[in-house]
């Protein structure tokens, strides 16, 4: 199905917005902007912004995090029309994640459209995050499968994650996964561990190509980090991934 055809099936409002902007901008590329300086992150967001549907952050790796940075990032996101995904991977009980989401130094709920979480603590984690995020029209991705070697996210774990998502479709709108879990058009699958040039790193990361992620494994959005940000010319590289991702989607949906 094409992105626009899936919109009526989504119960989460942000998912509708995301599918619409992917179609408008003609991109299914997410940039993982894993840098440690805020100026560098802002420069990447501004340069690569026109190429992407989502910018993924790890805000806790910034050495110079400050409020001005957040205001600037939000401005750039609005200018280039992409969503911000803070890859916080929440994993605690409901009451704790609620605070981690809305309080502390980062106040993630104030600026991140998308967050993600593990189901390990049970449904309370989703309820806690939803108490904060639903009224702000945010969305949650559940981590169903990891890309790294030796991980514990087997088929049973992924199936349990899907079952949990089905209980909270107003807030959960998809998965971080390596494979599509079923054909329900409301779920958006985001796949990290994508690289055109290499198959792994020295710390267990495992990569597939955009083509494999989308055509064989059913990803909707490819998440690319070092494949773009470590390149000599990140913008040129981002365009390559964008083109590869879009071509794969078009082949499948036409
Ligand atoms: O299974 C996963 C889940 C995530 S969110 N594997 C991952 O690599 N990630 C994240 O995607 C990881 O935290 C990093 O930010 C990004 C991959 O970066 P790359 O440089 O390896 O492309």
PDB file of C-alpha atoms and ligand atoms in Angstrom:
ATOM      1  CA  UNK A   1       0.000   0.000   0.000  1.00  0.00           C
ATOM      2  CA  UNK A   2       1.084   3.563  -0.632  1.00  0.00           C
ATOM      3  CA  UNK A   3       1.703   5.862   2.323  1.00  0.00           C
ATOM      4  CA  UNK A   4      -1.388   7.984   1.666  1.00  0.00           C
ATOM      5  CA  UNK A   5      -3.645   4.928   1.459  1.00  0.00           C
ATOM      6  CA  UNK A   6      -2.512   3.866   4.918  1.00  0.00           C
ATOM      7  CA  UNK A   7      -3.418   7.126   6.645  1.00  0.00           C
ATOM      8  CA  UNK A   8      -7.055   6.203   7.414  1.00  0.00           C
ATOM      9  CA  UNK A   9      -5.856   3.053   9.219  1.00  0.00           C
ATOM     10  CA  UNK A  10      -3.636   4.961  11.686  1.00  0.00           C
ATOM     11  CA  UNK A  11      -5.135   5.633  15.099  1.00  0.00           C
ATOM     12  CA  UNK A  12      -2.209   7.777  16.194  1.00  0.00           C
ATOM     13  CA  UNK A  13      -2.397  11.318  14.795  1.00  0.00           C
ATOM     14  CA  UNK A  14       1.346  11.768  14.453  1.00  0.00           C
ATOM     15  CA  UNK A  15       1.545   8.653  12.265  1.00  0.00           C
ATOM     16  CA  UNK A  16      -0.940  10.252   9.853  1.00  0.00           C
ATOM     17  CA  UNK A  17       1.208  13.385   9.747  1.00  0.00           C
ATOM     18  CA  UNK A  18       4.352  11.332   9.140  1.00  0.00           C
ATOM     19  CA  UNK A  19       2.888   9.332   6.240  1.00  0.00           C
ATOM     20  CA  UNK A  20       1.606  12.555   4.678  1.00  0.00           C
ATOM     21  CA  UNK A  21       4.972  14.278   4.931  1.00  0.00           C
ATOM     22  CA  UNK A  22       6.795  11.229   3.528  1.00  0.00           C
ATOM     23  CA  UNK A  23       4.528  11.419   0.512  1.00  0.00           C
ATOM     24  CA  UNK A  24       4.820  15.222   0.205  1.00  0.00           C
ATOM     25  CA  UNK A  25       8.614  15.247   0.475  1.00  0.00           C
ATOM     26  CA  UNK A  26       9.119  11.955  -1.319  1.00  0.00           C
ATOM     27  CA  UNK A  27      11.458  10.527   1.272  1.00  0.00           C
ATOM     28  CA  UNK A  28      11.545   7.541   3.615  1.00  0.00           C
ATOM     29  CA  UNK A  29      14.971   8.392   4.996  1.00  0.00           C
ATOM     30  CA  UNK A  30      15.652   9.137   8.673  1.00  0.00           C
ATOM     31  CA  UNK A  31      18.982  10.612   9.709  1.00  0.00           C
ATOM     32  CA  UNK A  32      20.552   9.392  12.935  1.00  0.00           C
ATOM     33  CA  UNK A  33      22.481  12.522  13.927  1.00  0.00           C
ATOM     34  CA  UNK A  34      24.786  10.911  16.478  1.00  0.00           C
ATOM     35  CA  UNK A  35      27.195  13.772  17.117  1.00  0.00           C
ATOM     36  CA  UNK A  36      28.368  15.220  20.414  1.00  0.00           C
ATOM     37  CA  UNK A  37      28.343  18.970  19.636  1.00  0.00           C
ATOM     38  CA  UNK A  38      25.078  20.884  19.348  1.00  0.00           C
ATOM     39  CA  UNK A  39      26.362  23.199  16.582  1.00  0.00           C
ATOM     40  CA  UNK A  40      27.318  20.177  14.525  1.00  0.00           C
ATOM     41  CA  UNK A  41      23.903  18.609  15.052  1.00  0.00           C
ATOM     42  CA  UNK A  42      22.130  21.830  14.038  1.00  0.00           C
ATOM     43  CA  UNK A  43      24.311  22.168  10.930  1.00  0.00           C
ATOM     44  CA  UNK A  44      23.526  18.573   9.922  1.00  0.00           C
ATOM     45  CA  UNK A  45      19.807  19.113  10.540  1.00  0.00           C
ATOM     46  CA  UNK A  46      19.795  22.218   8.367  1.00  0.00           C
ATOM     47  CA  UNK A  47      21.841  20.699   5.541  1.00  0.00           C
ATOM     48  CA  UNK A  48      20.245  17.251   5.441  1.00  0.00           C
ATOM     49  CA  UNK A  49      16.769  18.429   6.555  1.00  0.00           C
ATOM     50  CA  UNK A  50      15.314  18.697   3.021  1.00  0.00           C
ATOM     51  CA  UNK A  51      16.221  15.037   2.352  1.00  0.00           C
ATOM     52  CA  UNK A  52      14.606  13.381   5.384  1.00  0.00           C
ATOM     53  CA  UNK A  53      11.261  12.633   7.023  1.00  0.00           C
ATOM     54  CA  UNK A  54      12.701  12.095  10.536  1.00  0.00           C
ATOM     55  CA  UNK A  55      15.762  13.295  12.428  1.00  0.00           C
ATOM     56  CA  UNK A  56      16.787  10.928  15.192  1.00  0.00           C
ATOM     57  CA  UNK A  57      18.715  12.268  18.180  1.00  0.00           C
ATOM     58  CA  UNK A  58      20.541  10.929  21.225  1.00  0.00           C
ATOM     59  CA  UNK A  59      20.307  14.144  23.176  1.00  0.00           C
ATOM     60  CA  UNK A  60      22.256  12.711  26.124  1.00  0.00           C
ATOM     61  CA  UNK A  61      25.460  12.409  24.072  1.00  0.00           C
ATOM     62  CA  UNK A  62      25.662  16.163  23.520  1.00  0.00           C
ATOM     63  CA  UNK A  63      28.487  17.728  25.506  1.00  0.00           C
ATOM     64  CA  UNK A  64      27.021  21.220  25.316  1.00  0.00           C
ATOM     65  CA  UNK A  65      23.283  20.603  25.579  1.00  0.00           C
ATOM     66  CA  UNK A  66      21.343  23.819  26.205  1.00  0.00           C
ATOM     67  CA  UNK A  67      17.874  25.233  25.780  1.00  0.00           C
ATOM     68  CA  UNK A  68      18.836  27.454  22.856  1.00  0.00           C
ATOM     69  CA  UNK A  69      19.851  24.339  20.938  1.00  0.00           C
ATOM     70  CA  UNK A  70      16.344  22.906  21.379  1.00  0.00           C
ATOM     71  CA  UNK A  71      14.687  26.079  20.146  1.00  0.00           C
ATOM     72  CA  UNK A  72      16.966  26.105  17.089  1.00  0.00           C
ATOM     73  CA  UNK A  73      16.383  22.404  16.363  1.00  0.00           C
ATOM     74  CA  UNK A  74      12.614  22.852  16.530  1.00  0.00           C
ATOM     75  CA  UNK A  75      12.868  25.818  14.148  1.00  0.00           C
ATOM     76  CA  UNK A  76      14.912  23.790  11.644  1.00  0.00           C
ATOM     77  CA  UNK A  77      12.444  20.888  11.898  1.00  0.00           C
ATOM     78  CA  UNK A  78       9.562  23.229  11.089  1.00  0.00           C
ATOM     79  CA  UNK A  79      11.490  24.898   8.271  1.00  0.00           C
ATOM     80  CA  UNK A  80      12.354  21.609   6.540  1.00  0.00           C
ATOM     81  CA  UNK A  81       9.272  19.671   7.652  1.00  0.00           C
ATOM     82  CA  UNK A  82      10.737  16.667   9.419  1.00  0.00           C
ATOM     83  CA  UNK A  83       9.808  15.025  12.708  1.00  0.00           C
ATOM     84  CA  UNK A  84      12.198  14.771  15.651  1.00  0.00           C
ATOM     85  CA  UNK A  85      12.721  11.335  17.204  1.00  0.00           C
ATOM     86  CA  UNK A  86      14.594  11.180  20.507  1.00  0.00           C
ATOM     87  CA  UNK A  87      16.038   7.662  20.650  1.00  0.00           C
ATOM     88  CA  UNK A  88      15.799   7.429  24.446  1.00  0.00           C
ATOM     89  CA  UNK A  89      14.832   3.736  24.565  1.00  0.00           C
ATOM     90  CA  UNK A  90      12.799   3.996  27.774  1.00  0.00           C
ATOM     91  CA  UNK A  91      12.853   0.783  29.812  1.00  0.00           C
ATOM     92  CA  UNK A  92      11.591   1.503  33.366  1.00  0.00           C
ATOM     93  CA  UNK A  93       8.285   1.317  35.252  1.00  0.00           C
ATOM     94  CA  UNK A  94       5.483   3.672  34.246  1.00  0.00           C
ATOM     95  CA  UNK A  95       5.958   6.223  36.996  1.00  0.00           C
ATOM     96  CA  UNK A  96       9.695   6.563  36.341  1.00  0.00           C
ATOM     97  CA  UNK A  97       9.503   6.842  32.557  1.00  0.00           C
ATOM     98  CA  UNK A  98       6.827   9.494  32.937  1.00  0.00           C
ATOM     99  CA  UNK A  99       9.373  11.659  34.739  1.00  0.00           C
ATOM    100  CA  UNK A 100      12.196  10.741  32.401  1.00  0.00           C
ATOM    101  CA  UNK A 101       9.972  11.807  29.509  1.00  0.00           C
ATOM    102  CA  UNK A 102       8.712  15.124  30.826  1.00  0.00           C
ATOM    103  CA  UNK A 103      11.174  16.272  33.508  1.00  0.00           C
ATOM    104  CA  UNK A 104      14.920  16.387  34.094  1.00  0.00           C
ATOM    105  CA  UNK A 105      17.379  18.415  32.076  1.00  0.00           C
ATOM    106  CA  UNK A 106      16.089  17.325  28.685  1.00  0.00           C
ATOM    107  CA  UNK A 107      12.277  17.631  29.013  1.00  0.00           C
ATOM    108  CA  UNK A 108      11.974  15.321  26.006  1.00  0.00           C
ATOM    109  CA  UNK A 109       8.188  15.593  25.778  1.00  0.00           C
ATOM    110  CA  UNK A 110       8.489  19.313  25.020  1.00  0.00           C
ATOM    111  CA  UNK A 111      10.316  18.914  21.731  1.00  0.00           C
ATOM    112  CA  UNK A 112      10.466  15.293  20.523  1.00  0.00           C
ATOM    113  CA  UNK A 113       7.619  14.175  18.263  1.00  0.00           C
ATOM    114  CA  UNK A 114       8.627  10.530  18.534  1.00  0.00           C
ATOM    115  CA  UNK A 115      10.134   8.423  21.321  1.00  0.00           C
ATOM    116  CA  UNK A 116      10.762   4.699  21.699  1.00  0.00           C
ATOM    117  CA  UNK A 117      10.612   2.108  24.463  1.00  0.00           C
ATOM    118  CA  UNK A 118      11.161  -1.532  25.348  1.00  0.00           C
ATOM    119  CA  UNK A 119       8.181  -3.605  26.542  1.00  0.00           C
ATOM    120  CA  UNK A 120      10.259  -5.362  29.234  1.00  0.00           C
ATOM    121  CA  UNK A 121       8.536  -3.657  32.203  1.00  0.00           C
ATOM    122  CA  UNK A 122       5.051  -4.528  30.890  1.00  0.00           C
ATOM    123  CA  UNK A 123       2.153  -2.309  29.796  1.00  0.00           C
ATOM    124  CA  UNK A 124       2.755   0.257  32.578  1.00  0.00           C
ATOM    125  CA  UNK A 125       5.643   1.727  30.596  1.00  0.00           C
ATOM    126  CA  UNK A 126       3.328   2.564  27.704  1.00  0.00           C
ATOM    127  CA  UNK A 127       0.607   3.893  30.006  1.00  0.00           C
ATOM    128  CA  UNK A 128       3.133   6.158  31.765  1.00  0.00           C
ATOM    129  CA  UNK A 129       4.539   7.556  28.530  1.00  0.00           C
ATOM    130  CA  UNK A 130       1.056   7.969  27.038  1.00  0.00           C
ATOM    131  CA  UNK A 131      -0.082  10.022  30.060  1.00  0.00           C
ATOM    132  CA  UNK A 132       2.506  12.597  29.062  1.00  0.00           C
ATOM    133  CA  UNK A 133       2.668  12.245  25.288  1.00  0.00           C
ATOM    134  CA  UNK A 134      -0.881  11.686  24.062  1.00  0.00           C
ATOM    135  CA  UNK A 135      -2.153  15.149  24.928  1.00  0.00           C
ATOM    136  CA  UNK A 136       0.793  16.640  23.047  1.00  0.00           C
ATOM    137  CA  UNK A 137       0.061  14.539  19.944  1.00  0.00           C
ATOM    138  CA  UNK A 138       3.287  12.575  20.267  1.00  0.00           C
ATOM    139  CA  UNK A 139       3.878   8.985  19.187  1.00  0.00           C
ATOM    140  CA  UNK A 140       5.696   5.938  20.532  1.00  0.00           C
ATOM    141  CA  UNK A 141       7.660   3.259  18.699  1.00  0.00           C
ATOM    142  CA  UNK A 142       8.192  -0.068  20.432  1.00  0.00           C
ATOM    143  CA  UNK A 143      11.560  -1.733  19.992  1.00  0.00           C
ATOM    144  CA  UNK A 144      10.720  -5.168  18.580  1.00  0.00           C
ATOM    145  CA  UNK A 145      14.103  -6.175  17.186  1.00  0.00           C
ATOM    146  CA  UNK A 146      17.634  -4.834  17.535  1.00  0.00           C
ATOM    147  CA  UNK A 147      20.256  -4.710  14.815  1.00  0.00           C
ATOM    148  CA  UNK A 148      23.211  -5.715  16.960  1.00  0.00           C
ATOM    149  CA  UNK A 149      24.906  -9.093  17.036  1.00  0.00           C
ATOM    150  CA  UNK A 150      23.952 -11.420  19.922  1.00  0.00           C
ATOM    151  CA  UNK A 151      20.832  -9.490  20.955  1.00  0.00           C
ATOM    152  CA  UNK A 152      17.917 -11.137  22.772  1.00  0.00           C
ATOM    153  CA  UNK A 153      15.059  -9.867  20.645  1.00  0.00           C
ATOM    154  CA  UNK A 154      13.985 -13.197  19.197  1.00  0.00           C
ATOM    155  CA  UNK A 155      10.754 -13.982  17.328  1.00  0.00           C
ATOM    156  CA  UNK A 156       8.787 -14.569  20.553  1.00  0.00           C
ATOM    157  CA  UNK A 157       9.921 -11.223  21.964  1.00  0.00           C
ATOM    158  CA  UNK A 158       8.977  -9.459  18.733  1.00  0.00           C
ATOM    159  CA  UNK A 159       5.553 -11.138  18.774  1.00  0.00           C
ATOM    160  CA  UNK A 160       4.979 -10.037  22.393  1.00  0.00           C
ATOM    161  CA  UNK A 161       5.950  -6.503  21.369  1.00  0.00           C
ATOM    162  CA  UNK A 162       3.367  -6.563  18.598  1.00  0.00           C
ATOM    163  CA  UNK A 163       0.695  -7.807  21.020  1.00  0.00           C
ATOM    164  CA  UNK A 164       1.521  -4.963  23.395  1.00  0.00           C
ATOM    165  CA  UNK A 165       1.313  -2.392  20.584  1.00  0.00           C
ATOM    166  CA  UNK A 166      -2.137  -3.686  19.685  1.00  0.00           C
ATOM    167  CA  UNK A 167      -3.366  -2.693  23.156  1.00  0.00           C
ATOM    168  CA  UNK A 168      -2.322   0.973  22.693  1.00  0.00           C
ATOM    169  CA  UNK A 169      -2.834   1.961  19.042  1.00  0.00           C
ATOM    170  CA  UNK A 170      -3.661   5.589  19.896  1.00  0.00           C
ATOM    171  CA  UNK A 171      -0.133   6.150  21.142  1.00  0.00           C
ATOM    172  CA  UNK A 172       2.005   3.353  19.686  1.00  0.00           C
ATOM    173  CA  UNK A 173       2.246   3.797  15.927  1.00  0.00           C
ATOM    174  CA  UNK A 174       4.992   1.400  14.944  1.00  0.00           C
ATOM    175  CA  UNK A 175       8.225  -0.377  15.661  1.00  0.00           C
ATOM    176  CA  UNK A 176      11.960  -0.216  15.596  1.00  0.00           C
ATOM    177  CA  UNK A 177      12.623  -3.522  13.935  1.00  0.00           C
ATOM    178  CA  UNK A 178      14.592  -5.414  11.351  1.00  0.00           C
ATOM    179  CA  UNK A 179      11.479  -6.993   9.834  1.00  0.00           C
ATOM    180  CA  UNK A 180       7.839  -6.162   9.322  1.00  0.00           C
ATOM    181  CA  UNK A 181       5.811  -8.063  11.929  1.00  0.00           C
ATOM    182  CA  UNK A 182       2.471  -8.235  10.117  1.00  0.00           C
ATOM    183  CA  UNK A 183       0.538  -6.600   7.289  1.00  0.00           C
ATOM    184  CA  UNK A 184      -1.575  -4.237   9.392  1.00  0.00           C
ATOM    185  CA  UNK A 185      -1.201  -0.916   7.505  1.00  0.00           C
ATOM    186  CA  UNK A 186      -1.354   1.228  10.662  1.00  0.00           C
ATOM    187  CA  UNK A 187       2.110   0.167  11.845  1.00  0.00           C
ATOM    188  CA  UNK A 188       5.128   2.097  10.653  1.00  0.00           C
ATOM    189  CA  UNK A 189       8.389   0.142  10.661  1.00  0.00           C
ATOM    190  CA  UNK A 190      11.635   2.021  11.160  1.00  0.00           C
ATOM    191  CA  UNK A 191      14.822   0.062  10.545  1.00  0.00           C
ATOM    192  CA  UNK A 192      18.274   1.086  11.807  1.00  0.00           C
ATOM    193  CA  UNK A 193      21.458  -0.727  10.877  1.00  0.00           C
ATOM    194  CA  UNK A 194      21.404   0.467   7.268  1.00  0.00           C
ATOM    195  CA  UNK A 195      24.579   1.186   5.319  1.00  0.00           C
ATOM    196  CA  UNK A 196      25.552   1.031   1.663  1.00  0.00           C
ATOM    197  CA  UNK A 197      29.279   0.650   2.203  1.00  0.00           C
ATOM    198  CA  UNK A 198      29.846  -1.778   5.063  1.00  0.00           C
ATOM    199  CA  UNK A 199      28.268  -4.802   6.780  1.00  0.00           C
ATOM    200  CA  UNK A 200      29.238  -4.155  10.394  1.00  0.00           C
ATOM    201  CA  UNK A 201      31.267  -2.073  12.851  1.00  0.00           C
ATOM    202  CA  UNK A 202      33.743  -3.181  15.514  1.00  0.00           C
ATOM    203  CA  UNK A 203      31.098  -3.169  18.296  1.00  0.00           C
ATOM    204  CA  UNK A 204      28.501  -5.586  16.984  1.00  0.00           C
ATOM    205  CA  UNK A 205      26.426  -3.330  14.752  1.00  0.00           C
ATOM    206  CA  UNK A 206      25.121  -5.231  11.705  1.00  0.00           C
ATOM    207  CA  UNK A 207      24.060  -3.501   8.502  1.00  0.00           C
ATOM    208  CA  UNK A 208      21.789  -4.223   5.592  1.00  0.00           C
ATOM    209  CA  UNK A 209      21.359  -2.154   2.424  1.00  0.00           C
ATOM    210  CA  UNK A 210      18.335   0.149   1.913  1.00  0.00           C
ATOM    211  CA  UNK A 211      17.084  -2.253  -0.741  1.00  0.00           C
ATOM    212  CA  UNK A 212      17.200  -5.258   1.559  1.00  0.00           C
ATOM    213  CA  UNK A 213      15.665  -3.343   4.484  1.00  0.00           C
ATOM    214  CA  UNK A 214      12.698  -2.152   2.417  1.00  0.00           C
ATOM    215  CA  UNK A 215      12.120  -4.767  -0.268  1.00  0.00           C
ATOM    216  CA  UNK A 216      13.014  -7.961   1.586  1.00  0.00           C
ATOM    217  CA  UNK A 217      12.397  -7.028   5.218  1.00  0.00           C
ATOM    218  CA  UNK A 218       9.439  -4.646   4.884  1.00  0.00           C
ATOM    219  CA  UNK A 219      10.844  -1.459   6.435  1.00  0.00           C
ATOM    220  CA  UNK A 220       8.919   1.764   5.860  1.00  0.00           C
ATOM    221  CA  UNK A 221      11.685   4.098   6.979  1.00  0.00           C
ATOM    222  CA  UNK A 222      15.433   3.478   6.890  1.00  0.00           C
ATOM    223  CA  UNK A 223      17.497   5.011   9.691  1.00  0.00           C
ATOM    224  CA  UNK A 224      21.028   5.890   8.623  1.00  0.00           C
ATOM    225  CA  UNK A 225      23.724   7.264  10.908  1.00  0.00           C
ATOM    226  CA  UNK A 226      27.417   6.887  10.109  1.00  0.00           C
ATOM    227  CA  UNK A 227      26.692   5.966   6.500  1.00  0.00           C
ATOM    228  CA  UNK A 228      25.811   9.647   6.114  1.00  0.00           C
ATOM    229  CA  UNK A 229      27.415  11.618   8.928  1.00  0.00           C
ATOM    230  CA  UNK A 230      30.857  10.026   8.624  1.00  0.00           C
ATOM    231  CA  UNK A 231      30.961  10.559   4.854  1.00  0.00           C
ATOM    232  CA  UNK A 232      33.159  13.203   3.250  1.00  0.00           C
ATOM    233  CA  UNK A 233      30.085  14.906   1.852  1.00  0.00           C
ATOM    234  CA  UNK A 234      27.080  14.055   4.066  1.00  0.00           C
ATOM    235  CA  UNK A 235      24.579  15.823   1.810  1.00  0.00           C
ATOM    236  CA  UNK A 236      25.612  13.881  -1.292  1.00  0.00           C
ATOM    237  CA  UNK A 237      25.533  10.675   0.704  1.00  0.00           C
ATOM    238  CA  UNK A 238      22.105  11.471   2.191  1.00  0.00           C
ATOM    239  CA  UNK A 239      20.795  11.974  -1.341  1.00  0.00           C
ATOM    240  CA  UNK A 240      22.076   8.524  -2.321  1.00  0.00           C
ATOM    241  CA  UNK A 241      20.275   6.865   0.607  1.00  0.00           C
ATOM    242  CA  UNK A 242      17.157   8.890  -0.062  1.00  0.00           C
ATOM    243  CA  UNK A 243      17.110   7.857  -3.683  1.00  0.00           C
ATOM    244  CA  UNK A 244      17.775   4.191  -2.848  1.00  0.00           C
ATOM    245  CA  UNK A 245      15.029   4.202  -0.206  1.00  0.00           C
ATOM    246  CA  UNK A 246      12.494   5.918  -2.436  1.00  0.00           C
ATOM    247  CA  UNK A 247      13.240   3.689  -5.406  1.00  0.00           C
ATOM    248  CA  UNK A 248      12.723   0.578  -3.253  1.00  0.00           C
ATOM    249  CA  UNK A 249       9.382   1.926  -1.953  1.00  0.00           C
ATOM    250  CA  UNK A 250       8.214   2.824  -5.448  1.00  0.00           C
ATOM    251  CA  UNK A 251       9.088  -0.628  -6.775  1.00  0.00           C
ATOM    252  CA  UNK A 252       7.012  -2.215  -4.028  1.00  0.00           C
ATOM    253  CA  UNK A 253       4.009   0.106  -4.149  1.00  0.00           C
ATOM    254  CA  UNK A 254       3.591   0.554  -7.910  1.00  0.00           C
TER     255      UNK A 254
HETATM  256  O1  LIG B   1      18.496  -1.964  16.863  1.00  0.00           O
HETATM  257  C1  LIG B   1      18.876  -0.814  16.828  1.00  0.00           C
HETATM  258  C2  LIG B   1      18.078   0.249  17.295  1.00  0.00           C
HETATM  259  C3  LIG B   1      18.528   1.537  17.160  1.00  0.00           C
HETATM  260  S1  LIG B   1      17.464   2.814  17.553  1.00  0.00           S
HETATM  261  N1  LIG B   1      20.081  -0.512  16.292  1.00  0.00           N
HETATM  262  C4  LIG B   1      20.549   0.764  16.182  1.00  0.00           C
HETATM  263  O2  LIG B   1      21.654   0.963  15.656  1.00  0.00           O
HETATM  264  N2  LIG B   1      19.776   1.819  16.652  1.00  0.00           N
HETATM  265  C5  LIG B   1      20.266   3.211  16.589  1.00  0.00           C
HETATM  266  O3  LIG B   1      20.435   3.567  15.219  1.00  0.00           O
HETATM  267  C6  LIG B   1      21.613   3.457  17.261  1.00  0.00           C
HETATM  268  O4  LIG B   1      21.419   3.866  18.599  1.00  0.00           O
HETATM  269  C7  LIG B   1      22.217   4.562  16.401  1.00  0.00           C
HETATM  270  O5  LIG B   1      21.786   5.815  16.868  1.00  0.00           O
HETATM  271  C8  LIG B   1      21.625   4.322  15.015  1.00  0.00           C
HETATM  272  C9  LIG B   1      22.518   3.557  14.056  1.00  0.00           C
HETATM  273  O6  LIG B   1      23.631   4.307  13.726  1.00  0.00           O
HETATM  274  P1  LIG B   1      24.670   3.840  12.591  1.00  0.00           P
HETATM  275  O7  LIG B   1      25.746   4.876  12.670  1.00  0.00           O
HETATM  276  O8  LIG B   1      25.146   2.478  12.932  1.00  0.00           O
HETATM  277  O9  LIG B   1      23.914   3.895  11.277  1.00  0.00           O
END
